[in-house]
Short mmCIF file of C-alpha atoms in Angstrom, two decimals:
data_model
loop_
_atom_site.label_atom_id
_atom_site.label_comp_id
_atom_site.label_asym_id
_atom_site.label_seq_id
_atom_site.Cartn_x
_atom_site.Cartn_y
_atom_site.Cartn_z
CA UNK A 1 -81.60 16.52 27.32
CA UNK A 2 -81.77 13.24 24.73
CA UNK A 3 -83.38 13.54 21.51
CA UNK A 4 -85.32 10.93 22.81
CA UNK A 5 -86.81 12.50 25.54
CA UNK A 6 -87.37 15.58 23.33
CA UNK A 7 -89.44 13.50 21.12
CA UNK A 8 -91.78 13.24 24.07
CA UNK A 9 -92.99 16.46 24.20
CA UNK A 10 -94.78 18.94 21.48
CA UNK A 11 -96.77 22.04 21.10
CA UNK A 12 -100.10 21.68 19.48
CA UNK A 13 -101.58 25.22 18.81
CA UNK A 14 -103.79 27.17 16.39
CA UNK A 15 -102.35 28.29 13.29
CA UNK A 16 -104.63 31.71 12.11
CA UNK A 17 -107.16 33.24 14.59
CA UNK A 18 -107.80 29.93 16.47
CA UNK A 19 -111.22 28.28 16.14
CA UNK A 20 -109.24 25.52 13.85
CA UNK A 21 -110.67 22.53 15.78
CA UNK A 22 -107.58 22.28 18.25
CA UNK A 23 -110.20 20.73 21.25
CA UNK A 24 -110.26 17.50 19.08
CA UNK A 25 -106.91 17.39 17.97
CA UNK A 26 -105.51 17.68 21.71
CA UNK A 27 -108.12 14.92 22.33
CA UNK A 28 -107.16 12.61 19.70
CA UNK A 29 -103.44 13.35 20.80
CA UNK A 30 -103.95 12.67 24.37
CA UNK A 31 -104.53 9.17 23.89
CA UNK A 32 -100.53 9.47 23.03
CA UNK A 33 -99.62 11.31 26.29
CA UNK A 34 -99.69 11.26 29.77
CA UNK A 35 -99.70 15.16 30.95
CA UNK A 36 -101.81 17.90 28.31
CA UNK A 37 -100.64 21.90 29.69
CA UNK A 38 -102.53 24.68 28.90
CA UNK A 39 -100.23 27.77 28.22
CA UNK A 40 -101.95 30.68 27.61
CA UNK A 41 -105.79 32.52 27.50
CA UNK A 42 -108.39 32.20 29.49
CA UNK A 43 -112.16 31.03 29.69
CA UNK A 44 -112.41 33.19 26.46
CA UNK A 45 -111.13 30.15 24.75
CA UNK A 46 -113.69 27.24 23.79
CA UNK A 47 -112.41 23.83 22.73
CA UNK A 48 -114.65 21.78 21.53
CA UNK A 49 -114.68 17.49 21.55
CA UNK A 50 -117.32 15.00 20.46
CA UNK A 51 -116.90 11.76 21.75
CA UNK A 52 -119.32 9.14 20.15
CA UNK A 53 -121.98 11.82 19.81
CA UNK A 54 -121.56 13.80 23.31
CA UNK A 55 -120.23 16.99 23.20
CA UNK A 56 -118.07 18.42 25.34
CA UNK A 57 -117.18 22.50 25.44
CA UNK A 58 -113.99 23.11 27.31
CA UNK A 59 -112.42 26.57 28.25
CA UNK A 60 -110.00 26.84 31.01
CA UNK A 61 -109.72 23.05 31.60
CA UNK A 62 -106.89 21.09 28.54
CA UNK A 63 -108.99 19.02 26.59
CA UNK A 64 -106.77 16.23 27.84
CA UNK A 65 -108.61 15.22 30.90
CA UNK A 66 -111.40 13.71 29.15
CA UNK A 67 -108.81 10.64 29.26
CA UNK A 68 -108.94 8.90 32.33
CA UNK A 69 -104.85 8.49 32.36
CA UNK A 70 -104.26 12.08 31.25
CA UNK A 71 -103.33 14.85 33.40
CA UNK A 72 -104.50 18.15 32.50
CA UNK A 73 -102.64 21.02 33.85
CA UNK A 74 -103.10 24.84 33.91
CA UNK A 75 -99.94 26.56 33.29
CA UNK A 76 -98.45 29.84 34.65
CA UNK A 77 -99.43 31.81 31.73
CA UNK A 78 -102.91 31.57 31.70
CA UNK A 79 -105.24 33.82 33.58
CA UNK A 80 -107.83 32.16 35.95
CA UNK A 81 -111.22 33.16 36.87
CA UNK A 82 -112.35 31.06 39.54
CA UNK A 83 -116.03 30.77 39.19
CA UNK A 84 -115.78 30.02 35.57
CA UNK A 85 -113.07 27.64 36.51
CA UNK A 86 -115.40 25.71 39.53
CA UNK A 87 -118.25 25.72 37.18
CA UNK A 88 -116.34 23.92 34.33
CA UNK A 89 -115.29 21.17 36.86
CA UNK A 90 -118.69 20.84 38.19
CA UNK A 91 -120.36 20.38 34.25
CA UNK A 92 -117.19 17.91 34.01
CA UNK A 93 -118.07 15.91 36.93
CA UNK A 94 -122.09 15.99 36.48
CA UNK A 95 -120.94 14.94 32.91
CA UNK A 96 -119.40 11.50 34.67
CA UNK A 97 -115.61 12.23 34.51
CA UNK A 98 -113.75 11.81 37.76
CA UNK A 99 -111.88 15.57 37.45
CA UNK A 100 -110.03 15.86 40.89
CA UNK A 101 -107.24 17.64 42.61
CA UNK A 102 -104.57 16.53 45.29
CA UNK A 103 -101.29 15.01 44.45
CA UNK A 104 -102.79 12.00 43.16
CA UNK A 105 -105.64 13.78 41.11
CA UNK A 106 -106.12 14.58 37.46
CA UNK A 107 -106.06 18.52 37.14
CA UNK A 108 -103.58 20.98 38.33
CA UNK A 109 -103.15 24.49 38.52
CA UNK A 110 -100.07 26.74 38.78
CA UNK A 111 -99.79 28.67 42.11
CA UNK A 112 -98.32 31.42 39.78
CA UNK A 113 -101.41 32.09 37.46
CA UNK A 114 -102.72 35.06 37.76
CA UNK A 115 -106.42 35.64 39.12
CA UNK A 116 -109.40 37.60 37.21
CA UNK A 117 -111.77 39.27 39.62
CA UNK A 118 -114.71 41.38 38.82
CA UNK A 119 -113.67 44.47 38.36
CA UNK A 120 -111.83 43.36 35.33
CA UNK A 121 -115.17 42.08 33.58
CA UNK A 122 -116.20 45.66 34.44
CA UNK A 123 -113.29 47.41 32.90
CA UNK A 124 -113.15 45.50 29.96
CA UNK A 125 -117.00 45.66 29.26
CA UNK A 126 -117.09 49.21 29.95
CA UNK A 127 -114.23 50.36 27.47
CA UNK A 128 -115.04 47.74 24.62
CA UNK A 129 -118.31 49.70 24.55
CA UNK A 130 -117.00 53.23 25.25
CA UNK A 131 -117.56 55.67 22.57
CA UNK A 132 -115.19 56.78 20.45
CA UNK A 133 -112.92 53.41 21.22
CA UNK A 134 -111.96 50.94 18.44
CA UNK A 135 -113.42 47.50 19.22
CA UNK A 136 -111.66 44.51 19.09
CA UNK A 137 -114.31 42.54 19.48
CA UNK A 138 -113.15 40.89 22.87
CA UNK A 139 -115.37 38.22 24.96
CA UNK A 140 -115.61 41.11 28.02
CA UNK A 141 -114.05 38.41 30.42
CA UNK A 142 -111.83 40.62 31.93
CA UNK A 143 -109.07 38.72 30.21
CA UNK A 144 -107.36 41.57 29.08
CA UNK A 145 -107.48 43.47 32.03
CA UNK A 146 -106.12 41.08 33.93
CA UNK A 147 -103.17 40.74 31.96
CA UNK A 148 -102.41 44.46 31.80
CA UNK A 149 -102.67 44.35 35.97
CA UNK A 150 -99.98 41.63 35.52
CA UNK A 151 -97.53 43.66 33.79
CA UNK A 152 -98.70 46.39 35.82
CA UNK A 153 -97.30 43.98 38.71
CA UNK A 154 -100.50 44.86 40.51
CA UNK A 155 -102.78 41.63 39.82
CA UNK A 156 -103.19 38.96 42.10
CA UNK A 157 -101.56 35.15 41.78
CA UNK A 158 -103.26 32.05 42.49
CA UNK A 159 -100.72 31.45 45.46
CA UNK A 160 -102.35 35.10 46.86
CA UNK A 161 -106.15 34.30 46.46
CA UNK A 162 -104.99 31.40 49.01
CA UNK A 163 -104.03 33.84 51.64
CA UNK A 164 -107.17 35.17 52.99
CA UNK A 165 -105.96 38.24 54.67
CA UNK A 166 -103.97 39.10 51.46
CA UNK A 167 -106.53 38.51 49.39
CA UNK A 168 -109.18 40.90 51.60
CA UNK A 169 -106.36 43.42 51.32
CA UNK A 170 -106.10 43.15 47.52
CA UNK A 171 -109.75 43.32 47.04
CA UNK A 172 -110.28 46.31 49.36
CA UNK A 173 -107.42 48.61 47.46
CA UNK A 174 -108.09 47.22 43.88
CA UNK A 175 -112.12 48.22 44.12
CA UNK A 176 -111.15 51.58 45.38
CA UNK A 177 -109.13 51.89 42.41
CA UNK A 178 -110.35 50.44 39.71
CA UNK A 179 -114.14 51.85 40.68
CA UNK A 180 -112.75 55.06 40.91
CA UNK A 181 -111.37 55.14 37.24
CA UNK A 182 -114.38 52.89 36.21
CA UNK A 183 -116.47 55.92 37.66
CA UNK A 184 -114.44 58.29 35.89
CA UNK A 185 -114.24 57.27 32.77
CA UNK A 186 -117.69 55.20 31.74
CA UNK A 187 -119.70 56.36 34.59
CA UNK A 188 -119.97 52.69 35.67
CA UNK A 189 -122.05 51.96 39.08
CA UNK A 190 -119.24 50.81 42.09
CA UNK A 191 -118.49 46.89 42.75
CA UNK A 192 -119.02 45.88 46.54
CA UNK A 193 -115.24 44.33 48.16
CA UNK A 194 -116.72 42.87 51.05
CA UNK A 195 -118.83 40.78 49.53
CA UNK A 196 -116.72 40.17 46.18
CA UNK A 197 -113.77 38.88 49.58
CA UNK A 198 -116.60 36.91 50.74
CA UNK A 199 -117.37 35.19 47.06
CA UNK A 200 -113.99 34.68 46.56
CA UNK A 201 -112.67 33.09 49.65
CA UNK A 202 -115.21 30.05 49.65
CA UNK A 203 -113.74 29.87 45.97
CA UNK A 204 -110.84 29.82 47.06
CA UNK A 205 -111.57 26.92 49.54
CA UNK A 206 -112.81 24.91 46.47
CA UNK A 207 -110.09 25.84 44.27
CA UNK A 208 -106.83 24.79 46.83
CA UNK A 209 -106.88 21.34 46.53
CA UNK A 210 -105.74 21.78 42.60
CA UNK A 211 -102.88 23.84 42.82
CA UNK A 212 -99.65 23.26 42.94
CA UNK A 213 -96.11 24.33 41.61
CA UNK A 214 -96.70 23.36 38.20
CA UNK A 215 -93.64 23.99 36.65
CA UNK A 216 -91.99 21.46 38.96
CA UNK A 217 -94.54 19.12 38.03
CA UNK A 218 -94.01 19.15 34.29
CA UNK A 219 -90.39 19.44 34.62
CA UNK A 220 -90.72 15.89 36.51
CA UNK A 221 -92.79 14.37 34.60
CA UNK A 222 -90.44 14.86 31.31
CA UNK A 223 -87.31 13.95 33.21
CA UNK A 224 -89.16 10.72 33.85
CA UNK A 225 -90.21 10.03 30.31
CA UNK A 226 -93.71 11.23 30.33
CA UNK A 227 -95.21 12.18 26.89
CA UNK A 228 -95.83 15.86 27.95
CA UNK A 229 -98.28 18.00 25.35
CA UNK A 230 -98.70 21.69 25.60
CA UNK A 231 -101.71 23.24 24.80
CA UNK A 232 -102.27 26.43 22.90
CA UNK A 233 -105.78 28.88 23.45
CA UNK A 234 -106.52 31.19 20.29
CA UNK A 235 -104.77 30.90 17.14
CA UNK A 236 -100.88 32.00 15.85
CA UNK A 237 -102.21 35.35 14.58
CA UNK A 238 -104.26 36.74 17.62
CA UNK A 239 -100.76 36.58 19.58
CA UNK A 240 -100.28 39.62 22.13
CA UNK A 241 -96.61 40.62 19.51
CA UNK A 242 -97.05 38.26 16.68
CA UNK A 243 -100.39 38.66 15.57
CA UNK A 244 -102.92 40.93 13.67
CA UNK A 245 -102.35 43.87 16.15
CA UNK A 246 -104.45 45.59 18.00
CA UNK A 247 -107.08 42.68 16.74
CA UNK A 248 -105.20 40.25 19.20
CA UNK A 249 -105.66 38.69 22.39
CA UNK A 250 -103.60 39.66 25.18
CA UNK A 251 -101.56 36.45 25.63
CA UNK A 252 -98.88 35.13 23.92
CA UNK A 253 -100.42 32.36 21.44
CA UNK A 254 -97.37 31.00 19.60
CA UNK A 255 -95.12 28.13 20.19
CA UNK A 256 -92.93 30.84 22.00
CA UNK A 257 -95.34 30.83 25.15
CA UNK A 258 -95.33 27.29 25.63
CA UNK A 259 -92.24 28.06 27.75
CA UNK A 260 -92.77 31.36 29.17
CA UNK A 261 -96.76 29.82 30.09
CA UNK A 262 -95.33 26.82 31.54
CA UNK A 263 -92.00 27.69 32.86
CA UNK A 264 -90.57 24.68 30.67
CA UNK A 265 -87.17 25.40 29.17
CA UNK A 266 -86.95 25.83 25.46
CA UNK A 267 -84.56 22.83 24.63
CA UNK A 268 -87.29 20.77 26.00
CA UNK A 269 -89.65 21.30 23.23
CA UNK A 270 -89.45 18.59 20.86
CA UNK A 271 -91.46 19.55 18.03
CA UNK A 272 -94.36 21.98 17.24
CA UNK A 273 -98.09 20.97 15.49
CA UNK A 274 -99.80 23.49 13.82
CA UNK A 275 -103.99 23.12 13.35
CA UNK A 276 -105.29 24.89 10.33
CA UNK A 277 -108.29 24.27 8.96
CA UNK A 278 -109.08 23.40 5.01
CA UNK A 279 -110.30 27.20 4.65
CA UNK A 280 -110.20 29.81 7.07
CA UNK A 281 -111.59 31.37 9.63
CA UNK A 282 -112.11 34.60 12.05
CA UNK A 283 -114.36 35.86 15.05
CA UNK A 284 -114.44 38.90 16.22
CA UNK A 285 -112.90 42.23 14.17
CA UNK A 286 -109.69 43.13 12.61
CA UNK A 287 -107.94 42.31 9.03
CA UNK A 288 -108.91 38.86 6.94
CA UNK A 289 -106.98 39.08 3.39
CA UNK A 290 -109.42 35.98 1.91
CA UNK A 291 -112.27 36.54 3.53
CA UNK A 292 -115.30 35.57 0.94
CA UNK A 293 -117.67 37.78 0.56
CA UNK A 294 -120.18 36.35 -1.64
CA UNK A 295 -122.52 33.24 -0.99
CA UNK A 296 -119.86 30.92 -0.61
CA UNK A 297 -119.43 32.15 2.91
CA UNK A 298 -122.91 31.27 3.93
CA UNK A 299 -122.39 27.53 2.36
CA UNK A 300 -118.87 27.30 4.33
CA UNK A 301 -120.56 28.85 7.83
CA UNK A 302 -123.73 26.13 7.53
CA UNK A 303 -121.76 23.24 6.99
CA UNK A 304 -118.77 23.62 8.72
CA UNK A 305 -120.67 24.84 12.11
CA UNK A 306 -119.40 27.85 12.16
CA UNK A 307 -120.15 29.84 15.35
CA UNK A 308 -118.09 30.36 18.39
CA UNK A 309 -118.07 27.72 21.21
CA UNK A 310 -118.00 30.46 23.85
CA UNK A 311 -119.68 33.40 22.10
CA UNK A 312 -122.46 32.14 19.45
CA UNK A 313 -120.83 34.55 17.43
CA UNK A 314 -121.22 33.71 13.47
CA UNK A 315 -117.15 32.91 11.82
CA UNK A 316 -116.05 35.24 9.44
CA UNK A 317 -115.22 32.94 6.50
CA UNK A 318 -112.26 32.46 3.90
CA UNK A 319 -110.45 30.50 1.50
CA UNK A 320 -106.98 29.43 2.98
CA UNK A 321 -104.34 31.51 2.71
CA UNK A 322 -101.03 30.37 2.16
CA UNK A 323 -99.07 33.48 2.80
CA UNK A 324 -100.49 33.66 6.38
CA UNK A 325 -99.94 30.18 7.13
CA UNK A 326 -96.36 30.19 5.88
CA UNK A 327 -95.38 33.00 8.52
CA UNK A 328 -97.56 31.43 11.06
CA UNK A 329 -95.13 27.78 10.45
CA UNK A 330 -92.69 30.24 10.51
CA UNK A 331 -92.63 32.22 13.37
CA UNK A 332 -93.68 28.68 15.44
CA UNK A 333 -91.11 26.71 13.73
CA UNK A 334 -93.99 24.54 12.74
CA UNK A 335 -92.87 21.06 11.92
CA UNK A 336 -96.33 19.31 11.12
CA UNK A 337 -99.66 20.48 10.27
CA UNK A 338 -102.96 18.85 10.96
CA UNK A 339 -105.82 19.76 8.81
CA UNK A 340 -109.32 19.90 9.81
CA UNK A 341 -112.87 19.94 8.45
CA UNK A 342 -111.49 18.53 5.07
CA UNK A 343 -115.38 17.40 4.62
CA UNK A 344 -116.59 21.01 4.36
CA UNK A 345 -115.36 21.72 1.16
CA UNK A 346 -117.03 18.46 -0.08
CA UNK A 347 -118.76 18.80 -3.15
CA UNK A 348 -117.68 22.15 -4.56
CA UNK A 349 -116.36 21.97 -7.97
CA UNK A 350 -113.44 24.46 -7.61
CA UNK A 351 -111.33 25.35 -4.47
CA UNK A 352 -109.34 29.61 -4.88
CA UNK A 353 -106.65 28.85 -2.16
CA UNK A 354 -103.95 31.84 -1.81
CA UNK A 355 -101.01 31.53 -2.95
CA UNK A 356 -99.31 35.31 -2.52
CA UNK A 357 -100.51 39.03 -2.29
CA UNK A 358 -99.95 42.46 -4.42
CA UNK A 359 -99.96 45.58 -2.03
CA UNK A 360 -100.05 48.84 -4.47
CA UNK A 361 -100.01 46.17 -7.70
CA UNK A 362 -96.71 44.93 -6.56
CA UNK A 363 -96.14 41.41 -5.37
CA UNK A 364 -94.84 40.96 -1.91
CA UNK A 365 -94.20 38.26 -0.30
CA UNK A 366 -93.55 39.09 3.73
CA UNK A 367 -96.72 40.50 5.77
CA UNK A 368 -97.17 43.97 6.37
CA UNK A 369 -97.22 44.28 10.43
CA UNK A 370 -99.45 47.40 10.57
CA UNK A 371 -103.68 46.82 9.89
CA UNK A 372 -103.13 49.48 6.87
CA UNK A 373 -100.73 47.28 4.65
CA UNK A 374 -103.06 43.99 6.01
CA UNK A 375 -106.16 45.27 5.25
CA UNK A 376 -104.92 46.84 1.37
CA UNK A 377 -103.68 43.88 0.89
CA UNK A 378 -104.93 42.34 -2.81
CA UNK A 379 -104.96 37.69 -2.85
CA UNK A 380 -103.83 36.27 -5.43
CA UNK A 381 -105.66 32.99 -5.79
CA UNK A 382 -104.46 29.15 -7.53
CA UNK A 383 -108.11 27.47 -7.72
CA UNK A 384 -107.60 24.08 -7.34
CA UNK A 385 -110.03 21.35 -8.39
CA UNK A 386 -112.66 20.25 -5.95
CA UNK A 387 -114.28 16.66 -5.27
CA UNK A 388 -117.90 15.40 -5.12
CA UNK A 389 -116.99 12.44 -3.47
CA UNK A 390 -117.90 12.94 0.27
CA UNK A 391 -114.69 13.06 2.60
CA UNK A 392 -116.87 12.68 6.15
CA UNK A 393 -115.45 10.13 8.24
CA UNK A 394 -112.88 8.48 5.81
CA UNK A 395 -109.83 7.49 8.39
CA UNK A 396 -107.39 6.09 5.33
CA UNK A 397 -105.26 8.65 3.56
CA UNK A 398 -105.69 6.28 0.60
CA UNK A 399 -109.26 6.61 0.33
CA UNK A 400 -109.65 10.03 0.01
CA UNK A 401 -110.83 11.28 -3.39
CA UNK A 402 -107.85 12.11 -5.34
CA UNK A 403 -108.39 16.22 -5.98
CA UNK A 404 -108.13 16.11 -1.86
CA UNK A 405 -105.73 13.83 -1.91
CA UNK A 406 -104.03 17.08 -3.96
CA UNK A 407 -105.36 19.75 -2.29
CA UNK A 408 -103.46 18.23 0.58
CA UNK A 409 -100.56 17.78 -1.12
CA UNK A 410 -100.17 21.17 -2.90
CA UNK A 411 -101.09 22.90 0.71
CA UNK A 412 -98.15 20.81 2.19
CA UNK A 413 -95.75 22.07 -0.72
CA UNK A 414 -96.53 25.24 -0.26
CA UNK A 415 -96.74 25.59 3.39
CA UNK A 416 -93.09 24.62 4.40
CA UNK A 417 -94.47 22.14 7.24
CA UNK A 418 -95.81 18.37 7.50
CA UNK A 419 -99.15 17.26 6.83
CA UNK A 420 -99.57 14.28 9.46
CA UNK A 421 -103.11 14.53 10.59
CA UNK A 422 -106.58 15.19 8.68
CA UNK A 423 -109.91 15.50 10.10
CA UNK A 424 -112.64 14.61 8.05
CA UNK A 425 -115.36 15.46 10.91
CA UNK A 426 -115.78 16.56 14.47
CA UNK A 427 -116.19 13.35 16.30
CA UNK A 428 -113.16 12.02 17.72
CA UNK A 429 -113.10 8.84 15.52
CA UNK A 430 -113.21 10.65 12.13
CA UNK A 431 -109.47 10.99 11.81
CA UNK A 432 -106.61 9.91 10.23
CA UNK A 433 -102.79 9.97 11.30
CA UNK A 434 -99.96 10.00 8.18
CA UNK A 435 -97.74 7.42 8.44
CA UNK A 436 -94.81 9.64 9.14
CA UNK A 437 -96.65 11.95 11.64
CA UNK A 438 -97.98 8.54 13.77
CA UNK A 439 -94.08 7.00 13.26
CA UNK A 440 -93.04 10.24 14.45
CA UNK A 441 -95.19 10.45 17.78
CA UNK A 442 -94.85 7.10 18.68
CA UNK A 443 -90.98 7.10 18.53
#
């Protein structure tokens, strides 16, 4: 393949534990290209857009069909519930936007997703709650579940749920099971398979017209020159082998499942967009070397909005760490960065960013992979000088107050990737594109 045509593809993913503000960067992006695929996740993922005021909450469906002349797609590696799915198209459509399937629709999904039924909301919900168990602090969507029945090789594919007298099969011998260990183990009351085959075969009705082999289409469309975007769900460092482990999803998050999620070859990748925010930060449990624990965390979390799109749940809060973020560009072969909510650190006379760790009162400078060595870990912090010029809304690089201005800078030096992007709020207009990064995407 030309470097050309490589140019007219990229990853755009989260670079920490997600929640960076990827839903308006893949919007803002989109404009750019013609096909947005989601990768990886499931409806435990919220993106979040604001167009002119409206806001939009997106969580199986890529943030790229809010653009009339963008195809969204839902790749291979993503795990599908099919109500949640339905009801997301429905808000879309009562919402005015024209979301249909068919070969000459808008939004596709793979034949070769796999399918979340019930019974893995009732597995998941049951252990995450079990005594004695760790928590991770999962959605209980019966994500993980479903991905452990799919390296099991027992779950059921998008292609299946089609078949009806497969499906009634699956349903009948999966209940038996899964109730039975359900039973066993949490002493949780039996799911019905009759009428859970009954639910899902009129969803399955509804849900035909979208799928198709989506591999073939993406494949296509870059072969014909189509600006093809891949989006990621969660961040870098709640990936299934590369991430904070066990406090990880159950997916794989980085660059790496772009192909595996979309069954697009590797050399087709033509570069790789990282979304960090100006701080950091983290729902659920597990390790968080910066996270603040003083007021600052409350003033962060109050202006910055920080509560999950799906959950409610309040964001953990942090200052950004630069030792994280360099094995997050790393491991993704990050070549740009985009930087959001720039306009939350407004007015705070002093910014600690992290600039290495000591573990034992040594300096180290690769991350531990176990939660022992990540949680002893001890920051040590640069402060940086702050601005009391408000950032919110400023689209012009130039503009900015000059201690951002060199904020940005220092966080680019140190990072090893690009800066080409910078929100400075969460409507779609309050952004600005680097020269380089908007030469580079429009090449």
């Amino acid at each position: 393949m030309s470097n050309a045509a490589k140019k007219k593809t990229a990853v755009v993913l989260g670079a920490q534990w997600g929640d960076e503000g990827k839903g308006k960067i893949v919007d803002v992006l989109s404009e750019r290209f013609s096909v947005v695929a989601r990768y990886a996740g499931g409806h435990n993922a919220g993106h979040t857009v604001i167009i002119k005021g409206r806001k939009f909450v997106l969580q199986l469906i890529p943030c790229g069909v809010l653009r009339p002349d963008c195809r969204g797609v839902i790749g291979n590696g993503v795990v599908l519930d099919p109500m949640a799915f339905l009801s997301e198209v429905q808000r879309l459509k009562d919402a005015g936007l024209a979301i249909e399937g068919g070969p000459n629709g808008q939004l596709f999904v793979s034949n070769r997703a796999q399918v979340i039924l019930p019974y893995h909301r009732m597995i998941e919900l049951a252990a995450e709650n079990a005594p004695g168990r760790t928590k991770i602090g999962t959605t209980s969507r019966g994500i993980g579940p479903a991905y452990e029945d799919k390296m099991h090789r027992s779950g059921l594919r998008v292609v299946d749920l089609l078949n009806s007298a497969l499906l009634r099969t699956h349903i009948e011998n999966a209940c038996h099971e899964k109730n039975t260990i359900a039973h066993a183990l949490f002493g949780t009351e039996p799911l019905d398979p009759k009428s859970m085959y009954e639910e899902y075969a009129r969803a399955a009705e509804q849900i035909a017209p979208y799928v198709t082999d989506t591999s073939a289409l993406l494949n296509n469309a870059i072969r014909d020159g189509e600006h093809v975007m891949f989006e990621g769900a969660q961040g870098t460092l709640l990936d299934i082998d590369h991430g904070t482990y066990p406090f990880v999803t159950s997916s794989s998050a980085t660059a790496g499942g772009a192909v595996t999620g979309t069954g697009v070859g590797p050399t087709r990748i033509g570069t790789v967009i990282g979304v960090t925010k100006a701080y950091v930060t983290r729902v659920g449990e597990g390790p968080f070397p910066t996270e603040i624990q003083d007021s600052s965390a409350d003033l962060l979390r109050a202006r910055g909005q920080e509560y999950g799109a799906v959950t409610g749940r309040p964001r953990r809060c942090g200052w950004l760490d630069l030792p994280l973020l360099r094995y997050s560009n790393e491991i993704n072969g990050t070549e740009w960065l985009v930087v959001t909510k720039m306009d939350v650190l407004d007015g705070l006379a002093e910014i600690p960013i992290c600039t290495g760790y000591k573990l034992g009162g040594k300096a180290i400078d690769t991350i531990p992979a176990d939660v022992r060595g990540l949680e002893s870990l001890q920051p040590v912090y640069t402060k940086l000088k702050g601005w009391s010029e408000p950032t919110e809304g400023i689209t012009e690089f130039s503009k900015l107050p000059q201690a951002a201005q060199d904020y940005l800078a220092f966080l680019e030096k140190e990072s090893g990737a690009k800066v080409g992007m910078v929100s400075t709020g969460p409507d779609r207009d309050q952004t600005m594109l680097l020269p380089g990064f908007d030469a580079a995407l429009s090449s």
